[in-house]
mmCIF file of C-alpha atoms in Angstrom:
data_model
loop_
_atom_site.group_PDB
_atom_site.id
_atom_site.type_symbol
_atom_site.label_atom_id
_atom_site.label_comp_id
_atom_site.label_asym_id
_atom_site.label_seq_id
_atom_site.Cartn_x
_atom_site.Cartn_y
_atom_site.Cartn_z
ATOM 1 C CA ASP A 1 -13.735 -45.486 -49.077
ATOM 2 C CA ALA A 2 -9.988 -44.309 -50.073
ATOM 3 C CA GLY A 3 -9.590 -42.879 -47.033
ATOM 4 C CA ILE A 4 -9.064 -38.899 -48.580
ATOM 5 C CA THR A 5 -10.451 -36.110 -47.100
ATOM 6 C CA GLN A 6 -9.953 -32.333 -48.325
ATOM 7 C CA SER A 7 -11.016 -29.401 -46.310
ATOM 8 C CA PRO A 8 -12.246 -26.445 -46.239
ATOM 9 C CA ARG A 9 -15.164 -29.224 -48.382
ATOM 10 C CA HIS A 10 -16.658 -25.215 -48.873
ATOM 11 C CA LYS A 11 -14.525 -21.744 -49.318
ATOM 12 C CA VAL A 12 -15.662 -17.946 -50.575
ATOM 13 C CA THR A 13 -12.546 -15.933 -50.681
ATOM 14 C CA GLU A 14 -12.594 -12.082 -52.118
ATOM 15 C CA THR A 15 -9.703 -11.726 -55.322
ATOM 16 C CA GLY A 16 -6.156 -10.918 -53.939
ATOM 17 C CA THR A 17 -6.405 -13.078 -51.085
ATOM 18 C CA PRO A 18 -4.375 -16.020 -50.195
ATOM 19 C CA VAL A 19 -6.339 -19.662 -49.930
ATOM 20 C CA THR A 20 -4.611 -22.944 -49.063
ATOM 21 C CA LEU A 21 -6.361 -26.310 -49.505
ATOM 22 C CA ARG A 22 -5.641 -29.107 -48.110
ATOM 23 C CA CYS A 23 -5.669 -33.239 -48.918
ATOM 24 C CA HIS A 24 -5.242 -35.387 -46.078
ATOM 25 C CA GLN A 25 -4.639 -39.700 -46.950
ATOM 26 C CA THR A 26 -4.767 -42.068 -44.535
ATOM 27 C CA GLU A 27 -3.600 -44.516 -47.451
ATOM 28 C CA ASN A 28 0.298 -43.988 -46.994
ATOM 29 C CA HIS A 29 -0.033 -43.914 -50.865
ATOM 30 C CA ARG A 30 3.321 -41.337 -52.443
ATOM 31 C CA TYR A 31 1.519 -40.078 -55.715
ATOM 32 C CA MET A 32 -1.064 -37.470 -54.380
ATOM 33 C CA TYR A 33 -2.848 -35.119 -57.254
ATOM 34 C CA TRP A 34 -4.787 -31.525 -57.382
ATOM 35 C CA TYR A 35 -7.443 -30.975 -60.271
ATOM 36 C CA ARG A 36 -10.044 -28.635 -61.445
ATOM 37 C CA GLN A 37 -13.149 -29.582 -62.956
ATOM 38 C CA ASP A 38 -15.034 -27.045 -64.227
ATOM 39 C CA PRO A 39 -18.220 -27.037 -66.975
ATOM 40 C CA GLY A 40 -16.792 -27.627 -71.129
ATOM 41 C CA HIS A 41 -13.231 -29.083 -69.106
ATOM 42 C CA GLY A 42 -13.877 -31.730 -67.581
ATOM 43 C CA LEU A 43 -11.122 -32.405 -64.916
ATOM 44 C CA ARG A 44 -7.241 -30.480 -65.650
ATOM 45 C CA LEU A 45 -4.191 -31.823 -63.884
ATOM 46 C CA ILE A 46 -3.145 -28.216 -61.899
ATOM 47 C CA HIS A 47 -0.063 -30.349 -59.797
ATOM 48 C CA TYR A 48 1.352 -34.128 -58.954
ATOM 49 C CA SER A 49 3.073 -35.264 -55.886
ATOM 50 C CA TYR A 50 5.378 -38.683 -56.182
ATOM 51 C CA GLY A 51 7.082 -38.183 -52.762
ATOM 52 C CA VAL A 52 7.655 -36.024 -49.638
ATOM 53 C CA LYS A 53 8.791 -32.279 -51.177
ATOM 54 C CA ASP A 54 9.258 -34.500 -54.503
ATOM 55 C CA THR A 55 6.319 -32.144 -56.840
ATOM 56 C CA ASP A 56 5.606 -31.610 -60.255
ATOM 57 C CA LYS A 57 3.325 -28.984 -62.530
ATOM 58 C CA GLY A 58 0.449 -30.293 -64.733
ATOM 59 C CA GLU A 59 -1.137 -28.705 -67.420
ATOM 60 C CA VAL A 60 -3.018 -25.609 -65.734
ATOM 61 C CA SER A 61 -0.112 -24.974 -62.851
ATOM 62 C CA ASP A 62 -0.657 -21.531 -63.203
ATOM 63 C CA GLY A 63 -1.038 -19.557 -60.202
ATOM 64 C CA TYR A 64 -0.933 -22.335 -57.975
ATOM 65 C CA SER A 65 1.682 -24.212 -55.831
ATOM 66 C CA VAL A 66 1.494 -26.807 -53.818
ATOM 67 C CA SER A 67 3.569 -28.644 -50.949
ATOM 68 C CA ARG A 68 4.309 -31.898 -49.343
ATOM 69 C CA SER A 69 5.376 -32.317 -46.109
ATOM 70 C CA LYS A 70 4.574 -35.251 -44.588
ATOM 71 C CA THR A 71 3.518 -38.014 -46.888
ATOM 72 C CA GLU A 72 -0.316 -37.605 -45.817
ATOM 73 C CA ASP A 73 -0.540 -34.228 -46.403
ATOM 74 C CA PHE A 74 -1.257 -32.420 -50.067
ATOM 75 C CA LEU A 75 -1.196 -28.748 -49.741
ATOM 76 C CA LEU A 76 -2.719 -26.608 -52.964
ATOM 77 C CA THR A 77 -2.668 -23.173 -52.678
ATOM 78 C CA LEU A 78 -3.536 -19.955 -54.419
ATOM 79 C CA GLU A 79 -1.410 -17.138 -53.567
ATOM 80 C CA SER A 80 -3.835 -14.422 -54.747
ATOM 81 C CA ALA A 81 -6.937 -15.475 -55.676
ATOM 82 C CA THR A 82 -8.698 -14.569 -59.236
ATOM 83 C CA SER A 83 -12.374 -15.315 -60.220
ATOM 84 C CA SER A 84 -10.951 -17.094 -62.863
ATOM 85 C CA GLN A 85 -9.719 -19.866 -59.798
ATOM 86 C CA THR A 86 -13.327 -19.872 -59.067
ATOM 87 C CA SER A 87 -14.156 -23.956 -59.635
ATOM 88 C CA VAL A 88 -14.696 -27.582 -57.774
ATOM 89 C CA TYR A 89 -11.297 -28.369 -56.278
ATOM 90 C CA PHE A 90 -10.604 -32.662 -56.421
ATOM 91 C CA CYS A 91 -7.521 -34.046 -54.471
ATOM 92 C CA ALA A 92 -6.373 -37.671 -55.822
ATOM 93 C CA ILE A 93 -4.432 -40.355 -54.453
ATOM 94 C CA SER A 94 -3.326 -43.121 -56.598
ATOM 95 C CA GLN A 95 -2.673 -47.137 -56.082
ATOM 96 C CA PRO A 96 -0.727 -49.172 -58.801
ATOM 97 C CA LEU A 97 -2.365 -51.499 -60.249
ATOM 98 C CA THR A 98 -1.051 -55.115 -59.749
ATOM 99 C CA SER A 99 -1.261 -56.521 -63.503
ATOM 100 C CA GLY A 100 -0.980 -54.347 -66.714
ATOM 101 C CA GLY A 101 0.597 -51.031 -65.138
ATOM 102 C CA GLY A 102 -0.503 -47.421 -64.665
ATOM 103 C CA GLU A 103 -2.375 -47.051 -61.833
ATOM 104 C CA THR A 104 -6.019 -46.665 -60.169
ATOM 105 C CA GLN A 105 -6.966 -42.829 -58.688
ATOM 106 C CA TYR A 106 -8.859 -42.260 -56.065
ATOM 107 C CA PHE A 107 -10.473 -38.830 -54.992
ATOM 108 C CA GLY A 108 -11.574 -36.702 -52.615
ATOM 109 C CA PRO A 109 -15.319 -35.357 -52.572
ATOM 110 C CA GLY A 110 -13.698 -31.968 -53.521
ATOM 111 C CA THR A 111 -13.619 -28.364 -52.380
ATOM 112 C CA ARG A 112 -15.958 -25.845 -54.254
ATOM 113 C CA LEU A 113 -14.295 -22.278 -54.418
ATOM 114 C CA LEU A 114 -16.324 -18.767 -55.098
ATOM 115 C CA VAL A 115 -13.415 -15.954 -55.790
ATOM 116 C CA LEU A 116 -15.449 -12.981 -55.587
ATOM 117 C CA GLY B 1 0.749 -37.793 -77.236
ATOM 118 C CA ASN B 2 -1.621 -39.921 -74.455
ATOM 119 C CA SER B 3 -5.645 -38.667 -75.562
ATOM 120 C CA VAL B 4 -9.380 -39.859 -74.549
ATOM 121 C CA THR B 5 -12.410 -38.578 -76.645
ATOM 122 C CA GLN B 6 -16.105 -39.963 -75.342
ATOM 123 C CA MET B 7 -19.361 -38.856 -76.964
ATOM 124 C CA GLU B 8 -20.399 -35.137 -74.623
ATOM 125 C CA GLY B 9 -23.731 -36.229 -74.437
ATOM 126 C CA PRO B 10 -25.871 -34.889 -72.709
ATOM 127 C CA VAL B 11 -27.522 -38.053 -72.928
ATOM 128 C CA THR B 12 -31.080 -38.388 -71.440
ATOM 129 C CA LEU B 13 -33.009 -41.649 -71.108
ATOM 130 C CA SER B 14 -35.643 -43.135 -70.071
ATOM 131 C CA GLU B 15 -35.705 -46.120 -67.411
ATOM 132 C CA GLU B 16 -35.036 -48.846 -68.872
ATOM 133 C CA ALA B 17 -33.545 -47.642 -71.706
ATOM 134 C CA PHE B 18 -29.981 -49.581 -73.109
ATOM 135 C CA LEU B 19 -27.532 -47.095 -72.233
ATOM 136 C CA THR B 20 -24.324 -46.246 -74.456
ATOM 137 C CA ILE B 21 -21.716 -44.063 -73.640
ATOM 138 C CA ASN B 22 -18.586 -44.273 -76.322
ATOM 139 C CA CYS B 23 -15.400 -44.127 -75.324
ATOM 140 C CA THR B 24 -11.888 -43.963 -77.900
ATOM 141 C CA TYR B 25 -8.334 -43.333 -76.768
ATOM 142 C CA THR B 26 -5.149 -42.804 -78.890
ATOM 143 C CA ALA B 27 -1.874 -43.791 -76.549
ATOM 144 C CA THR B 28 1.338 -45.840 -77.576
ATOM 145 C CA GLY B 29 1.132 -48.788 -76.686
ATOM 146 C CA TYR B 30 -1.238 -51.320 -73.779
ATOM 147 C CA PRO B 31 -2.531 -47.888 -71.597
ATOM 148 C CA SER B 32 -4.748 -49.352 -68.608
ATOM 149 C CA LEU B 33 -8.071 -48.013 -69.280
ATOM 150 C CA PHE B 34 -11.498 -46.906 -66.716
ATOM 151 C CA TRP B 35 -14.311 -45.357 -66.176
ATOM 152 C CA TYR B 36 -15.914 -43.084 -63.553
ATOM 153 C CA VAL B 37 -19.044 -41.914 -62.341
ATOM 154 C CA GLN B 38 -19.839 -38.485 -60.176
ATOM 155 C CA TYR B 39 -23.054 -38.168 -58.465
ATOM 156 C CA PRO B 40 -23.974 -34.691 -58.322
ATOM 157 C CA GLY B 41 -21.869 -32.887 -55.777
ATOM 158 C CA GLU B 42 -19.979 -35.633 -55.040
ATOM 159 C CA GLY B 43 -16.156 -36.794 -55.979
ATOM 160 C CA LEU B 44 -15.402 -39.027 -59.174
ATOM 161 C CA GLN B 45 -15.990 -42.848 -57.978
ATOM 162 C CA LEU B 46 -14.081 -45.251 -59.973
ATOM 163 C CA LEU B 47 -16.584 -47.548 -61.327
ATOM 164 C CA LEU B 48 -15.153 -50.784 -63.466
ATOM 165 C CA LYS B 49 -11.859 -50.932 -65.422
ATOM 166 C CA ALA B 50 -9.548 -52.462 -67.410
ATOM 167 C CA THR B 51 -5.694 -53.654 -67.966
ATOM 168 C CA LYS B 52 -5.224 -55.623 -71.136
ATOM 169 C CA ALA B 53 -6.784 -55.656 -74.753
ATOM 170 C CA ASP B 54 -9.563 -58.177 -74.721
ATOM 171 C CA ASP B 55 -10.535 -57.564 -71.165
ATOM 172 C CA LYS B 56 -14.003 -56.504 -70.067
ATOM 173 C CA GLY B 57 -14.609 -54.505 -66.759
ATOM 174 C CA SER B 58 -18.041 -54.956 -64.817
ATOM 175 C CA ASN B 59 -19.536 -53.309 -62.170
ATOM 176 C CA LYS B 60 -23.602 -52.825 -61.098
ATOM 177 C CA GLY B 61 -24.737 -53.637 -64.707
ATOM 178 C CA PHE B 62 -22.774 -51.856 -66.482
ATOM 179 C CA GLU B 63 -19.574 -52.699 -68.800
ATOM 180 C CA ALA B 64 -17.074 -52.183 -70.692
ATOM 181 C CA THR B 65 -14.374 -54.154 -73.320
ATOM 182 C CA TYR B 66 -11.342 -53.047 -74.117
ATOM 183 C CA ARG B 67 -10.742 -52.565 -78.185
ATOM 184 C CA LYS B 68 -7.325 -52.591 -78.874
ATOM 185 C CA GLU B 69 -8.376 -52.913 -83.040
ATOM 186 C CA THR B 70 -10.902 -50.402 -82.340
ATOM 187 C CA THR B 71 -9.556 -48.753 -79.734
ATOM 188 C CA SER B 72 -12.397 -48.105 -77.592
ATOM 189 C CA PHE B 73 -14.100 -48.693 -74.079
ATOM 190 C CA HIS B 74 -17.461 -48.086 -74.893
ATOM 191 C CA LEU B 75 -19.452 -48.100 -71.641
ATOM 192 C CA GLU B 76 -22.786 -49.658 -71.918
ATOM 193 C CA LYS B 77 -25.504 -50.824 -69.760
ATOM 194 C CA GLY B 78 -28.825 -52.573 -70.622
ATOM 195 C CA SER B 79 -31.652 -51.316 -68.499
ATOM 196 C CA VAL B 80 -30.935 -47.925 -66.853
ATOM 197 C CA GLN B 81 -32.116 -46.461 -63.596
ATOM 198 C CA VAL B 82 -33.009 -43.254 -62.306
ATOM 199 C CA SER B 83 -30.369 -43.611 -59.785
ATOM 200 C CA ASP B 84 -27.701 -44.070 -62.857
ATOM 201 C CA SER B 85 -28.063 -40.122 -63.556
ATOM 202 C CA ALA B 86 -24.473 -39.226 -63.002
ATOM 203 C CA VAL B 87 -21.695 -37.829 -65.122
ATOM 204 C CA TYR B 88 -18.991 -40.679 -66.857
ATOM 205 C CA PHE B 89 -15.774 -40.074 -67.505
ATOM 206 C CA CYS B 90 -13.413 -42.116 -69.271
ATOM 207 C CA ALA B 91 -9.735 -41.867 -68.528
ATOM 208 C CA LEU B 92 -6.699 -43.774 -69.729
ATOM 209 C CA SER B 93 -3.618 -44.491 -67.619
ATOM 210 C CA PRO B 94 -0.239 -44.963 -69.997
ATOM 211 C CA PRO B 95 1.649 -48.577 -68.925
ATOM 212 C CA GLN B 96 4.679 -47.637 -66.934
ATOM 213 C CA THR B 97 7.098 -48.929 -69.767
ATOM 214 C CA GLN B 98 6.524 -45.591 -70.632
ATOM 215 C CA GLY B 99 8.186 -43.841 -67.758
ATOM 216 C CA GLY B 100 7.450 -40.690 -65.909
ATOM 217 C CA SER B 101 4.903 -40.077 -63.796
ATOM 218 C CA GLU B 102 1.195 -41.877 -63.200
ATOM 219 C CA LYS B 103 -0.634 -39.298 -64.689
ATOM 220 C CA LEU B 104 -4.635 -39.968 -65.594
ATOM 221 C CA VAL B 105 -6.034 -38.500 -68.535
ATOM 222 C CA PHE B 106 -9.589 -37.869 -68.706
ATOM 223 C CA GLY B 107 -12.308 -37.452 -71.311
ATOM 224 C CA LYS B 108 -14.367 -34.364 -70.404
ATOM 225 C CA GLY B 109 -17.140 -36.155 -69.568
ATOM 226 C CA THR B 110 -20.872 -37.244 -70.191
ATOM 227 C CA LYS B 111 -23.641 -36.731 -68.396
ATOM 228 C CA LEU B 112 -26.515 -38.905 -68.280
ATOM 229 C CA THR B 113 -29.568 -38.408 -66.975
ATOM 230 C CA VAL B 114 -32.434 -41.009 -66.635
ATOM 231 C CA ASN B 115 -35.822 -40.319 -65.872
ATOM 232 C CA PRO B 116 -38.412 -42.826 -64.842
#
């Protein structure tokens, strides 16, 4: 296991409420990611972080914000949840490959979010 | 840009059948290539990887060979089991020479069901 936990694992909330999901790692990896997974879309990157206080947008960042005040924690916030944000959210950390460049990503167990 | 295309399935096989899941990619240079597996209700797990042309990744009886000439990384297994039922994702990681973030690019996933 890559030492990644996500909390909460399940969340039901109402439209318009703020929601924060937490990803915690024990591996001291620099890169962390938030994805959402939806039927027919596979995995889509929301935001990622390349260090403390260093974050950037992915392909589906609208309606989401992130923060990383410590290496081990990466928070995803839905400022005002909408039904279209009902999804399964995965956090990942990356470890550079020792040969050939690129990276290997390791995933957390996911958070199932239902917005009513 | 970089992209991954994999057969969408679903794929249904009988136990002990031969499995192939096709994956082709578009990328500049020599990316690293991956197969991830997602069992029901779980996060993605790295199944195998290859970091340069002609490399063969293997794990748990699954194999995939990095074919630069056909830009492919097809997943194969000689005899599937019921426990192999899962969703399989092909992915690439751009080479470090391209700079920028270390983001993975995923295919949309192929659902495999193996019947006894």
